[in-house]
Amino acid sequence: SGNERLDFGKMGYGCKHYRRRCQIRAPCCNEIYPCRHCHNEATSMLSNPFDRHELVRYDVKQVVCSVCDTEQPVARVCTNCGVSMGEYFCEICKFYDDDTDKGQFHCNDCGICRIGGREKFYHCKKCGSCYSVGLRDNHLCVENSMRHHCPICYEFLFDSLKDTTVMKCGHTMHCECYNEMMKRDKYCCPICSKSVIDMSRTWRRIDEEIEATAMPEDYRYKKVWILCNDCNDTTEVYFHIIGQKCNHCKSYNTRTIAPPVLPQ
């Protein structure tokens, strides 16, 4: 029956990235791949660097039905056997996926499909990407912050399959990279050096260490100029081997700089 034909082949097709009942013809190299990620992984391994390239999702014109092997223009349903080639289908992204539990949706502002459910996300115009609704009016905007590479693993964030997080400073990175950074006791943004968590307890502990550690006489009244990574203030403070404290925000996330040049 027609229903049997439509249900046929829902299991066992696809790749490690997506379950779907079609493959795509890559217009850039005319080869057939299960999905654009499979194409990009394969071409990134080519020995000749001039042959390495990425597939532009919007350029895909032809797909091959995995059930009957018929090549045809991009569409949801196979023109030959009538099977639905993907429970989720986006005509703009030429994207097919059977795992509809992901909550796929197309964001017109991003220009690509996202996962997680449309009602759980909103598009931040300044950051240039979709964020969780919990971040609406609750994050520091950095222009096009998602259209950059993760500062840890250097994968492009905008269309990464991995979850991303927005730090206090507004910069973004993969959640797993952020968690790994925390495990290694690195609490500063790799891009702007601002503290990414509340460090007040650590600053109090450093206060106590400095109180208990007297500097040698030669250094006791030595002063240095510092720039605070957290508030960007520049101040002159007493040098201490353990750290220099910002007079403005009381942070020890500071660095020594050359003294400012005063106008003549």
Coordinates of C-alpha atoms in Angstrom, one line a residue:
S1 CA 0.0 0.0 0.0
G2 CA 1.0 3.7 -0.2
N3 CA 1.5 3.9 3.6
E4 CA 3.8 0.9 3.5
R5 CA 5.9 2.6 0.8
L6 CA 6.1 5.8 2.8
D7 CA 7.1 4.0 6.0
F8 CA 9.7 1.8 4.3
G9 CA 13.3 2.4 5.2
K10 CA 12.9 4.7 8.2
M11 CA 15.5 2.8 10.1
G12 CA 19.1 2.1 9.2
Y13 CA 19.8 5.0 6.8
G14 CA 22.0 8.0 7.3
C15 CA 25.4 8.6 8.9
K16 CA 26.9 9.4 12.2
H17 CA 25.6 13.0 11.9
Y18 CA 22.0 12.5 10.8
R19 CA 19.4 9.8 10.2
R20 CA 17.9 10.4 6.8
R21 CA 16.9 8.5 3.7
C22 CA 18.9 10.4 1.1
Q23 CA 22.4 11.4 0.2
I24 CA 23.5 14.7 -1.4
R25 CA 25.4 15.4 -4.6
A26 CA 28.1 17.9 -3.6
P27 CA 28.0 20.6 -6.3
C28 CA 31.6 21.7 -5.5
C29 CA 33.2 18.4 -6.4
N30 CA 30.3 16.4 -7.9
E31 CA 30.7 13.6 -5.4
I32 CA 27.9 11.9 -3.4
Y33 CA 28.0 12.1 0.5
P34 CA 25.6 11.2 3.3
C35 CA 25.6 14.9 4.5
R36 CA 27.7 18.1 4.3
H37 CA 29.6 17.2 7.5
C38 CA 30.7 13.9 6.0
H39 CA 31.8 15.9 2.9
N40 CA 33.7 18.4 4.9
E41 CA 35.4 15.8 7.1
A42 CA 36.5 13.8 4.0
T43 CA 37.8 16.8 2.0
S44 CA 39.7 18.2 5.1
M45 CA 41.8 15.1 5.0
L46 CA 42.9 15.4 1.4
S47 CA 46.7 15.5 1.0
N48 CA 46.6 18.4 -1.5
P49 CA 45.6 21.5 0.5
F50 CA 44.3 23.1 -2.7
D51 CA 41.7 20.3 -2.9
R52 CA 40.4 20.9 0.6
H53 CA 37.0 22.8 0.7
E54 CA 33.7 23.0 2.4
L55 CA 30.3 22.4 1.0
V56 CA 27.9 25.4 0.9
R57 CA 24.6 23.9 2.0
Y58 CA 22.4 26.3 -0.1
D59 CA 24.2 25.2 -3.3
V60 CA 23.0 21.6 -3.1
K61 CA 20.7 20.9 -6.1
Q62 CA 20.5 17.1 -6.3
V63 CA 19.9 14.3 -3.8
V64 CA 19.9 10.5 -4.2
C65 CA 17.2 8.5 -2.5
S66 CA 18.8 5.9 -0.2
V67 CA 15.8 3.5 -0.6
C68 CA 15.6 3.3 -4.5
D69 CA 18.9 5.0 -5.5
T70 CA 17.1 7.6 -7.7
E71 CA 18.9 10.9 -8.2
Q72 CA 16.6 13.8 -8.3
P73 CA 16.2 17.6 -7.5
V74 CA 16.0 18.5 -3.8
A75 CA 12.5 17.7 -2.4
R76 CA 11.1 16.1 0.7
V77 CA 9.5 13.1 -1.0
C78 CA 11.3 10.7 -3.5
T79 CA 9.8 11.2 -7.0
N80 CA 10.3 7.5 -7.7
C81 CA 9.4 5.4 -4.7
G82 CA 7.4 8.0 -2.7
V83 CA 9.4 7.6 0.5
S84 CA 9.8 10.7 2.7
M85 CA 13.6 11.3 2.7
G86 CA 13.5 13.2 6.0
E87 CA 10.9 13.7 8.7
Y88 CA 12.3 17.2 9.0
F89 CA 13.1 19.0 5.7
C90 CA 14.3 22.5 5.1
E91 CA 14.1 23.6 1.5
I92 CA 16.4 26.6 2.2
C93 CA 19.3 24.6 3.8
K94 CA 18.6 21.5 1.8
F95 CA 18.6 19.7 5.1
Y96 CA 17.0 16.4 6.0
D97 CA 16.7 14.7 9.5
D98 CA 14.6 11.9 10.9
D99 CA 15.3 12.7 14.6
T100 CA 12.5 15.2 15.0
D101 CA 13.0 15.0 18.8
K102 CA 15.8 17.5 18.3
G103 CA 13.3 20.3 17.7
Q104 CA 14.8 21.5 14.5
F105 CA 13.7 24.9 13.2
H106 CA 14.9 27.3 10.5
C107 CA 16.0 30.8 11.7
N108 CA 15.6 33.3 8.9
D109 CA 18.0 35.8 10.6
C110 CA 20.7 33.2 11.1
G111 CA 20.0 31.8 7.6
I112 CA 20.4 28.2 8.9
C113 CA 18.5 25.5 10.8
R114 CA 18.9 25.3 14.5
I115 CA 17.9 22.6 17.0
G116 CA 16.3 22.8 20.5
G117 CA 12.8 24.1 19.7
R118 CA 11.9 27.5 18.2
E119 CA 10.0 28.5 21.4
K120 CA 13.2 28.0 23.5
F121 CA 15.4 30.4 21.4
Y122 CA 15.4 34.0 20.2
H123 CA 17.7 35.7 17.7
C124 CA 20.0 38.4 19.2
K125 CA 20.5 40.9 16.4
K126 CA 23.7 42.3 17.8
C127 CA 25.4 39.0 18.6
G128 CA 24.2 37.7 15.2
S129 CA 22.9 34.3 16.4
C130 CA 20.1 32.4 18.2
Y131 CA 20.5 32.2 22.0
S132 CA 18.4 30.5 24.7
V133 CA 15.5 32.7 25.8
G134 CA 17.1 32.8 29.3
L135 CA 19.8 35.0 27.8
R136 CA 17.3 37.7 26.5
D137 CA 18.3 41.0 28.2
N138 CA 20.6 38.9 30.4
H139 CA 24.0 38.9 28.6
L140 CA 26.6 41.3 27.4
C141 CA 26.3 41.7 23.6
V142 CA 29.4 41.5 21.5
E143 CA 28.8 42.2 17.8
N144 CA 28.8 39.0 15.8
S145 CA 30.2 37.1 18.8
M146 CA 29.1 33.7 17.4
R147 CA 30.6 34.3 13.9
H148 CA 34.0 33.5 15.3
H149 CA 36.1 30.4 16.1
C150 CA 36.0 28.8 19.5
P151 CA 39.1 30.2 21.3
I152 CA 40.0 26.7 22.6
C153 CA 39.4 24.2 19.8
Y154 CA 39.1 26.8 17.0
E155 CA 36.0 25.3 15.4
F156 CA 33.7 27.9 13.8
L157 CA 30.9 28.5 16.4
F158 CA 28.1 29.8 14.2
D159 CA 27.1 26.5 12.7
S160 CA 28.8 24.1 15.1
L161 CA 26.9 21.0 16.2
K162 CA 28.2 21.4 19.7
D163 CA 26.5 23.4 22.5
T164 CA 27.9 26.9 23.1
T165 CA 27.9 29.1 26.1
V166 CA 28.1 32.9 26.5
M167 CA 30.5 34.1 29.1
K168 CA 30.1 37.2 31.4
C169 CA 32.2 39.2 29.0
G170 CA 29.9 38.4 26.1
H171 CA 32.4 36.2 24.2
T172 CA 31.3 32.7 23.3
M173 CA 32.9 29.2 23.2
H174 CA 31.9 25.5 23.2
C175 CA 30.4 24.3 26.6
E176 CA 32.7 21.4 26.6
C177 CA 35.7 23.6 26.0
Y178 CA 34.5 26.0 28.8
N179 CA 34.1 23.1 31.2
E180 CA 37.6 21.8 30.3
M181 CA 39.0 25.3 30.9
M182 CA 37.4 25.4 34.4
K183 CA 38.8 22.0 35.2
R184 CA 42.3 23.3 34.5
D185 CA 41.7 26.3 36.9
K186 CA 41.7 28.8 34.0
Y187 CA 39.1 31.4 35.0
C188 CA 39.8 34.2 32.4
C189 CA 38.2 34.6 28.9
P190 CA 40.9 33.4 26.4
I191 CA 39.9 36.4 24.1
C192 CA 39.7 39.4 26.4
S193 CA 41.2 38.1 29.7
K194 CA 38.2 39.1 31.8
S195 CA 37.2 36.9 34.8
V196 CA 34.4 34.6 33.7
I197 CA 33.1 33.6 37.2
D198 CA 32.8 35.4 40.5
M199 CA 36.4 35.5 41.9
S200 CA 35.7 37.5 45.1
R201 CA 36.5 34.5 47.4
T202 CA 39.8 34.0 45.6
W203 CA 40.7 37.7 45.8
R204 CA 40.0 37.6 49.6
R205 CA 42.3 34.6 49.9
I206 CA 45.0 36.5 48.1
D207 CA 44.5 39.5 50.4
E208 CA 45.2 37.1 53.4
E209 CA 48.3 35.7 51.7
I210 CA 49.7 39.1 50.9
E211 CA 48.9 40.2 54.5
A212 CA 51.0 37.3 55.8
T213 CA 53.9 37.7 53.3
A214 CA 56.0 40.7 53.9
M215 CA 58.2 41.9 51.0
P216 CA 62.0 42.4 51.5
E217 CA 63.0 45.9 52.4
D218 CA 64.3 46.7 48.9
Y219 CA 60.8 46.0 47.4
R220 CA 58.5 47.1 50.2
Y221 CA 57.8 50.6 48.7
K222 CA 58.3 49.7 45.0
K223 CA 55.4 50.9 42.9
V224 CA 54.2 49.6 39.5
W225 CA 51.5 50.6 37.0
I226 CA 48.9 47.9 36.4
L227 CA 46.0 47.4 33.9
C228 CA 43.0 45.6 35.3
N229 CA 41.7 43.0 32.9
D230 CA 38.3 43.1 34.7
C231 CA 37.4 46.8 34.7
N232 CA 40.1 48.2 32.3
D233 CA 41.2 50.7 34.9
T234 CA 44.9 51.8 35.0
T235 CA 46.4 52.5 38.5
E236 CA 49.7 52.7 40.3
V237 CA 50.0 50.2 43.2
Y238 CA 52.6 48.8 45.5
F239 CA 54.4 45.8 43.9
H240 CA 53.9 42.4 45.6
I241 CA 55.3 39.0 44.4
I242 CA 51.9 37.3 44.9
G243 CA 49.9 39.8 42.9
Q244 CA 48.8 43.4 42.3
K245 CA 45.3 44.5 43.3
C246 CA 43.2 46.9 41.3
N247 CA 42.3 49.9 43.4
H248 CA 39.1 50.4 41.5
C249 CA 37.3 46.9 41.5
K250 CA 39.6 45.1 43.9
S251 CA 40.5 42.3 41.3
Y252 CA 43.8 40.6 41.2
N253 CA 43.3 39.8 37.5
T254 CA 45.8 42.5 36.5
R255 CA 49.0 42.9 34.5
T256 CA 52.0 45.2 34.9
I257 CA 52.3 47.8 32.2
A258 CA 54.6 50.7 31.4
P259 CA 53.8 53.9 33.2
P260 CA 51.6 56.3 31.2
V261 CA 53.2 59.1 29.3
L262 CA 52.2 62.3 30.8
P263 CA 51.6 65.4 28.6
Q264 CA 54.5 67.8 28.7

